[in-house]
Tab-separated table of C-alpha atoms in Angstrom:
chain	number	residue	atom	x	y	z
A	1	MET	CA	0.014	0.261	-0.188
A	2	PRO	CA	1.715	3.184	-1.207
A	3	ARG	CA	2.756	5.672	2.199
A	4	GLU	CA	0.305	8.592	2.953
A	5	PRO	CA	2.548	11.874	1.933
A	6	PHE	CA	3.472	14.340	5.332
A	7	ILE	CA	3.145	16.896	2.672
A	8	LEU	CA	0.856	17.008	-0.165
A	9	LEU	CA	-0.540	20.395	-2.849
A	10	GLU	CA	-2.604	19.147	-5.435
A	11	ASP	CA	-3.009	21.522	-8.589
A	12	VAL	CA	-2.210	24.784	-6.017
A	13	SER	CA	-2.744	28.458	-7.715
A	14	LYS	CA	-2.257	31.486	-5.852
A	15	GLY	CA	-1.692	35.098	-7.500
A	16	TYR	CA	-0.992	38.481	-6.553
A	17	SER	CA	-1.565	41.700	-8.130
A	18	VAL	CA	1.760	43.462	-8.421
A	19	GLY	CA	1.107	47.254	-9.377
A	20	GLY	CA	-1.885	46.205	-11.395
A	21	GLN	CA	-0.351	42.955	-12.984
A	22	PRO	CA	-1.443	39.339	-12.530
A	23	VAL	CA	1.627	37.244	-11.160
A	24	HIS	CA	1.562	33.352	-10.237
A	25	ALA	CA	3.003	32.762	-7.218
A	26	LEU	CA	2.007	29.517	-7.574
A	27	ASP	CA	0.813	27.921	-11.383
A	28	HIS	CA	-1.167	24.520	-11.027
A	29	LEU	CA	1.399	23.145	-8.708
A	30	THR	CA	0.948	19.355	-7.575
A	31	LEU	CA	4.251	17.744	-5.098
A	32	SER	CA	3.865	15.335	-2.469
A	33	ILE	CA	6.860	15.426	0.668
A	34	ASP	CA	7.287	12.665	2.749
A	35	LYS	CA	8.151	13.116	6.334
A	36	GLY	CA	11.525	13.024	7.280
A	37	ASP	CA	12.672	14.986	4.359
A	38	MET	CA	15.206	17.613	3.982
A	39	CYS	CA	13.687	19.242	0.649
A	40	ALA	CA	15.790	22.763	-0.740
A	41	LEU	CA	14.086	25.219	-2.552
A	42	MET	CA	16.103	26.743	-5.112
A	43	GLY	CA	14.793	29.097	-8.364
A	44	PRO	CA	15.455	32.935	-8.906
A	45	SER	CA	13.435	35.551	-6.795
A	46	GLY	CA	10.098	35.700	-7.800
A	47	ALA	CA	9.791	31.898	-8.439
A	48	GLY	CA	7.122	31.236	-5.783
A	49	LYS	CA	10.042	29.634	-3.250
A	50	THR	CA	7.798	31.871	-0.120
A	51	THR	CA	4.670	31.621	-0.951
A	52	LEU	CA	5.270	27.490	-1.289
A	53	LEU	CA	6.621	27.913	2.294
A	54	ASN	CA	3.671	30.319	3.315
A	55	MET	CA	1.066	27.372	2.197
A	56	ILE	CA	2.622	24.610	3.389
A	57	GLY	CA	2.901	26.704	6.695
A	58	GLY	CA	-0.891	27.973	6.997
A	59	LEU	CA	0.365	31.146	7.050
A	60	ASP	CA	-1.709	31.404	3.502
A	61	VAL	CA	-4.427	30.064	1.275
A	62	PRO	CA	-4.315	29.036	-2.432
A	63	ASP	CA	-6.497	30.547	-4.776
A	64	SER	CA	-7.585	27.146	-5.997
A	65	GLY	CA	-6.389	23.347	-4.834
A	66	LYS	CA	-5.468	21.486	-2.384
A	67	VAL	CA	-2.210	21.655	0.826
A	68	MET	CA	-2.551	18.627	2.840
A	69	VAL	CA	-0.079	18.277	5.943
A	70	GLY	CA	-0.034	15.614	7.953
A	71	GLY	CA	-3.302	14.712	6.542
A	72	LEU	CA	-5.332	17.838	7.655
A	73	ASP	CA	-6.655	19.942	4.802
A	74	LEU	CA	-5.247	23.717	5.383
A	75	SER	CA	-7.486	25.369	2.772
A	76	ARG	CA	-10.727	24.158	4.994
A	77	LEU	CA	-9.375	25.330	8.148
A	78	ASN	CA	-10.263	28.644	9.057
A	79	GLU	CA	-7.936	31.578	10.421
A	80	MET	CA	-8.129	30.451	14.059
A	81	GLN	CA	-7.851	26.736	12.862
A	82	ARG	CA	-4.336	27.521	11.168
A	83	ALA	CA	-2.946	29.589	14.229
A	84	SER	CA	-3.629	26.950	16.273
A	85	PHE	CA	-2.179	24.256	13.038
A	86	ARG	CA	1.133	26.100	12.835
A	87	LYS	CA	1.206	26.742	16.733
A	88	ARG	CA	1.842	22.786	16.891
A	89	ASN	CA	3.105	21.636	13.767
A	90	VAL	CA	5.200	24.107	12.060
A	91	GLY	CA	8.286	26.269	13.083
A	92	PHE	CA	9.369	28.879	11.273
A	93	ILE	CA	13.080	30.807	10.452
A	94	PHE	CA	12.825	33.605	8.608
A	95	GLN	CA	15.779	35.688	6.657
A	96	PHE	CA	15.422	38.426	8.348
A	97	TYR	CA	14.922	36.528	11.789
A	98	ASN	CA	11.491	38.632	12.565
A	99	LEU	CA	12.550	39.003	16.637
A	100	ILE	CA	10.355	40.747	18.649
A	101	PRO	CA	12.928	43.848	19.568
A	102	SER	CA	11.885	44.547	22.735
A	103	LEU	CA	12.094	41.048	24.306
A	104	THR	CA	15.205	39.408	25.326
A	105	ALA	CA	16.536	35.958	23.573
A	106	TYR	CA	15.353	34.036	26.539
A	107	GLU	CA	11.800	35.762	26.109
A	108	ASN	CA	11.610	35.516	22.344
A	109	VAL	CA	11.897	31.668	22.548
A	110	LEU	CA	9.404	32.118	24.937
A	111	VAL	CA	6.841	33.849	22.407
A	112	PRO	CA	4.768	30.964	21.111
A	113	VAL	CA	3.844	29.775	24.730
A	114	MET	CA	2.420	32.874	26.037
A	115	PHE	CA	-0.681	31.977	26.774
A	116	GLU	CA	-0.122	28.324	27.489
A	117	ARG	CA	-0.185	27.421	31.371
A	118	ASP	CA	2.947	25.366	30.745
A	119	GLN	CA	5.283	27.092	29.850
A	120	ARG	CA	8.657	24.703	29.840
A	121	ARG	CA	10.861	27.458	30.554
A	122	SER	CA	13.260	25.102	31.466
A	123	ARG	CA	13.146	24.158	27.334
A	124	ALA	CA	13.753	27.481	26.732
A	125	GLU	CA	16.970	27.727	28.321
A	126	GLU	CA	18.121	23.889	27.025
A	127	LEU	CA	17.030	25.319	23.858
A	128	LEU	CA	19.685	28.069	23.673
A	129	ASP	CA	21.828	26.377	25.367
A	130	ARG	CA	21.718	23.742	22.618
A	131	MET	CA	22.488	26.914	20.273
A	132	GLY	CA	25.255	28.035	21.929
A	133	LEU	CA	23.866	31.222	23.522
A	134	SER	CA	23.803	30.238	27.206
A	135	ARG	CA	25.649	33.508	28.013
A	136	ARG	CA	23.553	35.940	26.275
A	137	MET	CA	19.858	34.697	26.860
A	138	ASP	CA	19.525	38.391	28.412
A	139	HIS	CA	20.214	40.324	25.613
A	140	ARG	CA	17.906	41.743	22.971
A	141	PRO	CA	18.327	41.183	19.565
A	142	SER	CA	19.924	44.631	18.937
A	143	GLU	CA	22.565	43.268	20.782
A	144	LEU	CA	23.424	39.953	19.115
A	145	SER	CA	24.866	39.620	15.595
A	146	GLY	CA	23.182	38.532	12.854
A	147	GLY	CA	24.152	34.368	13.346
A	148	GLU	CA	23.181	34.411	16.798
A	149	ARG	CA	19.797	36.214	16.412
A	150	GLN	CA	19.421	33.526	13.580
A	151	ARG	CA	19.737	30.857	16.153
A	152	VAL	CA	17.561	32.392	18.823
A	153	ALA	CA	15.011	32.289	15.758
A	154	ILE	CA	15.383	28.394	15.394
A	155	ALA	CA	15.347	27.890	19.227
A	156	ARG	CA	12.001	29.999	19.173
A	157	ALA	CA	10.915	27.729	16.372
A	158	LEU	CA	11.605	23.925	18.540
A	159	MET	CA	10.095	25.093	21.202
A	160	ASN	CA	6.587	23.461	20.412
A	161	ASP	CA	9.002	20.726	18.560
A	162	PRO	CA	6.990	21.097	15.816
A	163	PRO	CA	7.470	17.975	13.162
A	164	LEU	CA	7.802	20.335	10.321
A	165	ILE	CA	10.269	23.276	10.185
A	166	LEU	CA	9.743	25.460	7.165
A	167	ALA	CA	13.277	28.207	6.539
A	168	ASP	CA	13.097	30.985	4.297
A	169	GLU	CA	17.083	31.921	3.445
A	170	PRO	CA	17.944	31.139	6.772
A	171	THR	CA	21.692	31.999	5.334
A	172	GLY	CA	20.585	34.682	3.317
A	173	ASN	CA	21.995	37.546	6.257
A	174	ILE	CA	24.874	36.010	8.022
A	175	ASP	CA	28.779	34.749	6.903
A	176	SER	CA	29.417	31.629	5.561
A	177	GLU	CA	31.070	29.783	8.914
A	178	THR	CA	27.199	30.950	10.756
A	179	ALA	CA	26.084	29.040	7.732
A	180	ARG	CA	27.654	26.062	8.173
A	181	GLU	CA	26.563	25.971	11.820
A	182	ILE	CA	23.271	26.707	10.830
A	183	VAL	CA	23.162	23.866	8.300
A	184	SER	CA	25.149	21.662	10.330
A	185	LEU	CA	22.266	22.359	13.054
A	186	PHE	CA	19.346	21.566	10.251
A	187	ARG	CA	20.721	17.859	9.054
A	188	GLN	CA	20.917	17.096	13.200
A	189	LEU	CA	17.469	18.263	13.573
A	190	ASN	CA	16.626	16.254	10.257
A	191	ASP	CA	18.351	13.312	11.617
A	192	GLU	CA	16.291	13.659	14.907
A	193	GLY	CA	12.782	13.202	12.669
A	194	LYS	CA	11.979	16.747	11.867
A	195	THR	CA	10.979	17.681	8.589
A	196	LEU	CA	12.883	20.413	6.731
A	197	ILE	CA	12.066	22.329	3.742
A	198	MET	CA	14.247	25.493	3.330
A	199	ALA	CA	14.134	28.056	0.491
A	200	THR	CA	17.733	28.847	0.018
A	201	HIS	CA	19.910	30.511	-2.796
A	202	ASP	CA	22.733	29.157	-0.631
A	203	ARG	CA	24.234	26.002	-3.112
A	204	MET	CA	26.394	24.867	-0.189
A	205	MET	CA	23.361	24.590	1.866
A	206	ALA	CA	20.773	22.807	-0.509
A	207	GLY	CA	23.783	20.275	-1.600
A	208	LYS	CA	23.474	19.197	2.121
A	209	ALA	CA	19.552	18.769	1.797
A	210	ARG	CA	18.164	15.174	0.955
A	211	SER	CA	16.038	16.335	-1.915
A	212	MET	CA	15.890	19.571	-4.317
A	213	LEU	CA	13.437	20.916	-5.929
A	214	ARG	CA	13.787	23.593	-8.582
A	215	MET	CA	11.112	26.418	-9.042
A	216	ARG	CA	10.572	28.857	-11.909
A	217	ASP	CA	7.641	30.528	-12.521
A	218	GLY	CA	5.377	29.343	-10.002
A	219	ARG	CA	5.623	25.901	-11.366
A	220	ILE	CA	8.652	22.754	-10.357
A	221	SER	CA	11.332	23.205	-12.858
A	222	GLY	CA	13.666	19.992	-11.685
A	223	ILE	CA	13.492	17.718	-9.230
A	224	LYS	CA	16.695	16.132	-7.636
A	225	ALA	CA	16.504	13.688	-4.508
A	226	SER	CA	20.039	11.964	-3.654
A	227	PRO	CA	20.103	8.091	-3.543
A	228	ARG	CA	19.042	8.192	0.849
A	229	SER	CA	16.117	9.318	-0.378
A	230	SER	CA	13.785	9.693	-3.127
A	231	THR	CA	10.892	11.348	-1.254
A	232	VAL	CA	9.744	14.179	-3.439
A	233	HIS	CA	6.921	13.249	-6.169
A	234	LEU	CA	5.167	15.394	-8.535
A	235	GLY	CA	2.188	14.773	-9.543
A	236	SER	CA	0.228	14.565	-13.100
A	237	ALA	CA	-0.922	18.264	-13.367
A	238	GLN	CA	2.522	19.323	-12.887
A	239	TYR	CA	3.498	17.220	-15.687
A	240	GLN	CA	0.336	18.015	-17.494
A	241	THR	CA	1.484	22.012	-16.903
A	242	GLN	CA	4.917	21.284	-18.201
A	243	ALA	CA	3.489	19.539	-21.114
A	244	ARG	CA	2.067	22.707	-22.184
A	245	GLU	CA	4.721	24.790	-22.363
B	1	MET	CA	23.033	37.592	35.208
B	2	THR	CA	19.627	39.222	36.284
B	3	GLU	CA	17.071	37.085	37.399
B	4	ARG	CA	14.753	35.680	34.523
B	5	PRO	CA	11.023	35.982	35.014
B	6	LYS	CA	8.865	33.204	36.976
B	7	THR	CA	6.208	33.313	33.890
B	8	PHE	CA	6.306	35.141	30.445
B	9	THR	CA	2.717	36.499	30.589
B	10	ILE	CA	1.104	39.141	29.030
B	11	ALA	CA	1.972	41.515	31.500
B	12	THR	CA	5.956	40.917	30.428
B	13	TYR	CA	5.366	41.177	27.275
B	14	GLY	CA	3.364	44.789	27.425
B	15	LEU	CA	6.027	46.188	29.939
B	16	SER	CA	8.851	44.929	27.868
B	17	HIS	CA	7.196	47.263	24.945
B	18	MET	CA	6.735	50.046	26.945
B	19	ARG	CA	9.915	50.187	28.377
B	20	HIS	CA	11.956	49.418	24.582
B	21	ASN	CA	9.488	52.142	23.694
B	22	VAL	CA	10.202	55.484	26.460
B	23	MET	CA	9.227	58.154	24.462
B	24	ARG	CA	6.195	56.898	22.529
B	25	THR	CA	4.672	55.217	25.225
B	26	ILE	CA	5.298	59.039	27.583
B	27	THR	CA	4.315	60.294	24.108
B	28	VAL	CA	0.880	58.200	24.816
B	29	LEU	CA	0.901	58.914	28.335
B	30	VAL	CA	0.587	62.728	28.585
B	31	THR	CA	-1.115	62.962	25.690
B	32	LEU	CA	-3.878	60.308	27.518
B	33	MET	CA	-3.814	62.359	30.748
B	34	ILE	CA	-4.159	65.896	29.162
B	35	THR	CA	-7.257	64.220	27.418
B	36	MET	CA	-8.735	62.370	30.860
B	37	GLY	CA	-7.712	65.581	32.799
B	38	PHE	CA	-10.359	66.968	30.881
B	39	LEU	CA	-12.552	64.428	31.085
B	40	ILE	CA	-12.653	64.172	34.931
B	41	LEU	CA	-13.126	68.390	35.098
B	42	THR	CA	-15.937	67.868	33.021
B	43	LEU	CA	-17.559	65.368	35.174
B	44	SER	CA	-16.309	67.208	38.310
B	45	LEU	CA	-17.953	70.199	37.216
B	46	PHE	CA	-21.318	68.076	36.761
B	47	PHE	CA	-21.097	66.038	39.886
B	48	GLY	CA	-20.314	69.108	41.610
B	49	LEU	CA	-23.247	71.192	40.096
B	50	ALA	CA	-25.803	68.443	40.331
B	51	SER	CA	-25.103	66.581	43.378
B	52	GLU	CA	-27.025	67.771	46.424
B	53	PHE	CA	-25.679	70.820	48.341
B	54	ASP	CA	-24.934	69.273	51.639
B	55	THR	CA	-21.681	68.068	50.052
B	56	ASP	CA	-20.530	71.636	50.268
B	57	SER	CA	-18.669	71.506	53.089
B	58	GLU	CA	-17.002	68.538	51.837
B	59	ARG	CA	-16.274	70.026	48.518
B	60	ARG	CA	-14.897	72.989	50.914
B	61	SER	CA	-12.421	70.734	52.620
B	62	ILE	CA	-11.064	68.667	49.973
B	63	LEU	CA	-10.619	72.358	47.621
B	64	GLU	CA	-9.024	74.077	51.254
B	65	GLY	CA	-6.511	71.594	51.359
B	66	LYS	CA	-5.682	71.683	47.466
B	67	VAL	CA	-6.522	75.319	46.375
B	68	PRO	CA	-4.019	77.706	47.543
B	69	THR	CA	-6.380	81.204	46.653
B	70	SER	CA	-9.506	79.845	48.148
B	71	THR	CA	-10.729	83.289	49.109
B	72	ASP	CA	-12.574	84.295	46.126
B	73	LEU	CA	-13.721	80.569	45.424
B	74	PHE	CA	-15.705	80.700	48.637
B	75	ARG	CA	-17.177	83.750	47.684
B	76	ASP	CA	-18.270	82.379	44.308
B	77	LEU	CA	-19.517	79.017	45.816
B	78	ARG	CA	-22.125	81.052	47.832
B	79	ILE	CA	-23.273	82.685	44.662
B	80	ASP	CA	-23.568	79.240	43.704
B	81	ARG	CA	-25.583	78.040	46.898
B	82	ASP	CA	-28.160	81.348	45.584
B	83	MET	CA	-28.560	79.952	42.412
B	84	SER	CA	-31.609	79.585	41.070
B	85	GLU	CA	-33.225	76.046	40.384
B	86	GLY	CA	-34.171	76.789	36.829
B	87	SER	CA	-30.522	78.521	36.195
B	88	ARG	CA	-28.676	75.300	37.843
B	89	GLN	CA	-30.930	72.734	35.461
B	90	ALA	CA	-29.698	74.729	32.419
B	91	LEU	CA	-26.058	74.366	33.455
B	92	VAL	CA	-26.527	70.288	34.696
B	93	GLU	CA	-27.771	69.862	30.930
B	94	LEU	CA	-24.925	72.364	29.223
B	95	LEU	CA	-22.218	69.959	31.494
B	96	LEU	CA	-23.855	66.934	30.375
B	97	PHE	CA	-23.863	67.878	27.156
B	98	THR	CA	-20.062	69.179	27.042
B	99	THR	CA	-19.809	66.062	29.326
B	100	VAL	CA	-20.353	64.334	25.984
B	101	LEU	CA	-18.363	66.266	23.824
B	102	VAL	CA	-15.116	65.603	25.856
B	103	CYS	CA	-15.944	61.609	26.036
B	104	THR	CA	-16.498	61.737	22.362
B	105	VAL	CA	-13.390	63.893	21.244
B	106	SER	CA	-11.442	61.721	24.101
B	107	PHE	CA	-12.635	58.507	22.395
B	108	PHE	CA	-10.861	59.936	19.121
B	109	ILE	CA	-8.270	60.676	20.653
B	110	ILE	CA	-7.661	57.678	22.387
B	111	TYR	CA	-8.005	55.792	18.994
B	112	ASN	CA	-6.355	57.829	16.833
B	113	THR	CA	-3.368	57.520	19.321
B	114	MET	CA	-3.915	53.282	19.682
B	115	ALA	CA	-4.047	53.380	15.661
B	116	LEU	CA	-0.861	54.772	15.410
B	117	SER	CA	0.780	52.620	18.020
B	118	VAL	CA	-1.199	49.376	15.685
B	119	ARG	CA	-0.102	50.617	12.866
B	120	GLU	CA	3.793	50.773	13.770
B	121	ARG	CA	3.708	47.286	15.068
B	122	ARG	CA	1.988	45.744	12.078
B	123	ARG	CA	4.853	43.399	11.360
B	124	GLU	CA	5.058	42.276	15.102
B	125	ILE	CA	1.303	41.362	15.177
B	126	GLY	CA	2.470	39.278	11.915
B	127	ILE	CA	5.013	37.413	13.304
B	128	LEU	CA	3.307	36.525	16.367
B	129	ARG	CA	0.391	35.294	13.836
B	130	ALA	CA	2.811	33.457	12.034
B	131	LEU	CA	3.793	32.006	15.584
B	132	GLY	CA	0.634	30.640	16.131
B	133	LEU	CA	-0.477	32.970	18.483
B	134	SER	CA	-4.426	33.486	17.545
B	135	SER	CA	-6.216	37.400	16.456
B	136	TRP	CA	-7.784	37.155	19.615
B	137	GLU	CA	-4.448	36.200	21.879
B	138	VAL	CA	-2.823	38.874	19.698
B	139	THR	CA	-5.863	41.712	20.164
B	140	LYS	CA	-5.504	40.516	24.303
B	141	LEU	CA	-1.824	41.874	24.274
B	142	PHE	CA	-2.952	45.113	22.798
B	143	LEU	CA	-5.732	45.336	25.327
B	144	ALA	CA	-3.698	44.759	28.325
B	145	GLU	CA	-1.239	47.425	27.484
B	146	GLY	CA	-4.461	49.946	26.535
B	147	GLY	CA	-5.809	49.297	30.062
B	148	PHE	CA	-2.334	49.513	31.868
B	149	ILE	CA	-1.984	52.617	29.489
B	150	GLY	CA	-5.794	53.934	30.703
B	151	LEU	CA	-5.039	53.040	34.082
B	152	VAL	CA	-1.650	54.779	34.456
B	153	SER	CA	-3.254	57.845	32.910
B	154	TRP	CA	-6.248	57.856	34.612
B	155	ILE	CA	-4.322	57.950	37.996
B	156	SER	CA	-1.983	60.787	36.802
B	157	ALA	CA	-5.033	63.068	35.458
B	158	LEU	CA	-6.833	62.595	38.702
B	159	PHE	CA	-3.428	63.333	40.699
B	160	LEU	CA	-1.517	65.464	38.683
B	161	GLY	CA	-4.005	67.133	35.944
B	162	MET	CA	-6.475	67.777	38.956
B	163	PRO	CA	-4.936	70.262	40.841
B	164	LEU	CA	-3.641	71.676	37.931
B	165	ILE	CA	-7.074	72.332	36.693
B	166	LEU	CA	-8.752	73.340	40.019
B	167	ASN	CA	-5.536	76.385	39.891
B	168	LEU	CA	-6.666	77.143	36.725
B	169	SER	CA	-10.099	77.643	37.764
B	170	VAL	CA	-8.977	79.613	40.751
B	171	TYR	CA	-7.117	81.472	38.494
B	172	LEU	CA	-10.230	82.396	36.456
B	173	LEU	CA	-12.431	82.826	39.348
B	174	GLU	CA	-10.102	85.308	40.945
B	175	ARG	CA	-10.030	87.256	37.079
B	176	GLY	CA	-14.015	87.005	37.599
B	177	ASP	CA	-14.115	86.982	33.334
B	178	THR	CA	-15.842	83.737	33.199
B	179	ALA	CA	-19.317	82.751	34.794
B	180	PHE	CA	-18.908	78.983	33.905
B	181	PHE	CA	-16.092	78.434	36.341
B	182	PHE	CA	-17.813	80.122	40.024
B	183	VAL	CA	-19.249	75.914	39.448
B	184	ALA	CA	-16.325	74.900	41.765
B	185	PRO	CA	-15.490	71.673	40.961
B	186	ALA	CA	-15.904	69.169	43.522
B	187	ILE	CA	-14.472	65.647	43.728
B	188	PRO	CA	-17.459	63.106	45.228
B	189	PRO	CA	-16.598	59.587	45.367
B	190	GLN	CA	-18.795	58.466	42.562
B	191	LEU	CA	-17.003	60.668	40.152
B	192	LEU	CA	-13.901	58.594	41.002
B	193	VAL	CA	-16.346	55.629	39.824
B	194	VAL	CA	-17.467	56.990	36.645
B	195	SER	CA	-14.096	58.808	35.797
B	196	PHE	CA	-12.941	55.490	36.182
B	197	LEU	CA	-15.333	53.376	34.106
B	198	SER	CA	-15.314	56.318	31.361
B	199	CYS	CA	-11.449	56.526	30.889
B	200	MET	CA	-10.977	52.646	31.067
B	201	GLY	CA	-14.157	52.275	28.905
B	202	LEU	CA	-12.524	54.442	26.434
B	203	CYS	CA	-9.556	52.961	26.200
B	204	LEU	CA	-10.211	49.208	25.896
B	205	VAL	CA	-12.744	49.763	23.558
B	206	SER	CA	-10.846	52.288	21.300
B	207	THR	CA	-7.451	49.873	21.649
B	208	TYR	CA	-9.880	46.972	20.675
B	209	LEU	CA	-11.453	48.755	17.238
B	210	ALA	CA	-7.755	50.123	16.771
B	211	ALA	CA	-6.224	46.886	16.610
B	212	ARG	CA	-9.215	44.845	15.492
B	213	THR	CA	-8.947	45.056	11.469
B	214	ARG	CA	-5.014	44.662	11.387
B	215	ILE	CA	-4.731	41.831	13.729
B	216	GLY	CA	-7.495	40.082	11.615
B	217	SER	CA	-5.671	40.384	8.120
B	218	SER	CA	-3.646	38.254	6.847
B	219	PRO	CA	0.021	37.382	8.628
B	220	VAL	CA	1.928	37.607	5.326
B	221	LYS	CA	0.752	41.136	4.406
B	222	LEU	CA	1.181	42.172	7.937
B	223	MET	CA	4.906	40.892	8.005
B	224	ARG	CA	5.425	42.418	4.445
B	225	SER	CA	4.898	45.893	6.510
B	226	GLN	CA	7.904	48.518	6.526
B	227	GLU	CA	8.190	49.045	10.519
C-alpha cells in the first residue's frame, strides 16, 4: 500500500497583483514530500519559493487546489484553526529573523508559548544552550550578531517541538562560517526526525539537503533526490503543466 | 546574570514593549493624561453641580487642602448656593452636553493614538500571528497595554491633572471673567467611579477597535509591512 505523504499539494495556484499586473506565484503545482525529508527549494527571486512555504505552513491559503499537511486539509481550516496548526506543527525560520526587538533572546523563545499554562521555561533555556547562546539569553536582538539572532529564531521555532520546520533563506544574512553551523544544525534536526523545507540561494546549503526542488514562475522546473531518499514526487497535474510549455 | 521572570505573561510582554519604546510610551501617557484630565474636570463640574448642596462642606475641605487661594472661590460658591433651581438645571444640562462632547473627543484622541501604535507594530503582529498566536490572543496583548496605559493615565490625571485644572479654575475665578467656573469643581466618590469606568472603557474600546482590523488581516501581508 502506498505511504500517505506528509505534505501533499494538489493543483495549487496562488496569484497576486503587483502594480496592477497579475502574478502567478504558484501555477497549478502538484507535489508531495514525505515525513523526515530535508528538502531545498531553489530558484530565482519571484519563483514562488516563499509562497510555497507560506502555503505549507498555513500562513496563506491557495486560490485553488488543496494543501494537505499531516493528513489535515489546510485549505478547509479557518484562520483560528490555521493559527493553532502553526503553533503545534510548524516552526518558521525567516531570512530577517523576525525577532521581537523589545524582548530578550530568552523571552523571544517563549513567545509561542506565551498563552500556554505550562510554559516549559527550562526547555527555552535548554534550546538556547544548545544553540550556544547560554550567555546571551538576556540580550535583546539589537545586541546580538546576525548569526546569534538566527540561532535565537531557530530556538524559537523549536520551542513547541514541531514536526515540520520551514526556513526561508535562513542563511541569507549571515556569514559563511555561521551558515555552515546552521546547516549542520538542520542536519541534526533532520536526523532527529524533523521534516525540513528550506528556500535558499545557497548551493552549499542545498547540497546538504536530501532532496532539491528547482522552481521557476510558480512551477517546479527540476527535481533532484539524493540516493538516500527519493521522497519528493511530482503529480500528474505538474507533468501536464510542463507539457503545455 | 539577571533573574529571569518566573512566567512570561502578557504583562511581561507589554512592559518590555513600553520600556523599550520609552518616548512613545511617554507621548501616549501624556496625551491620554491631558485628555482624561479634561474628562475628569468636566465630570467633576457636572457632579459638583448636580449633587446636593449638603456636600458643600466636604467640597470645601477638599478644595482648602488643594487650592492655595480660595477666598474668591468661596465667595463664588455662595453665589452657587444662591443660584435659582432653573439656572442650576440649565447648567447641569449644559455640562451633560459638554461631558458627552469631551467623551467623544477623548474617544477619537485615544483611538488615533492606539491606531498609530498598532500601525507601527504591523510587522510585530504578523510575526506573532505566524508563530501561532490567534487574532484574539494578539488582541489581548494590545488590550492589556491599552488598559494599563488607561489606568496609569487615569491615576496621573487624577493626582497631577486635577490640581492643575483646579488652580486654573481658581485663577479664572479670581480674574472674574468667566461665569462658567463659578461652579466649583468637586471630587465626590461617584466621580472616582464614573471617571475610572469612562477612562478605562474609552481606552479599551478604542484599543479594541483600532487593533481589530489590522490584527485580523493576513499574517503574510502584515509581515511584509515596513516598520
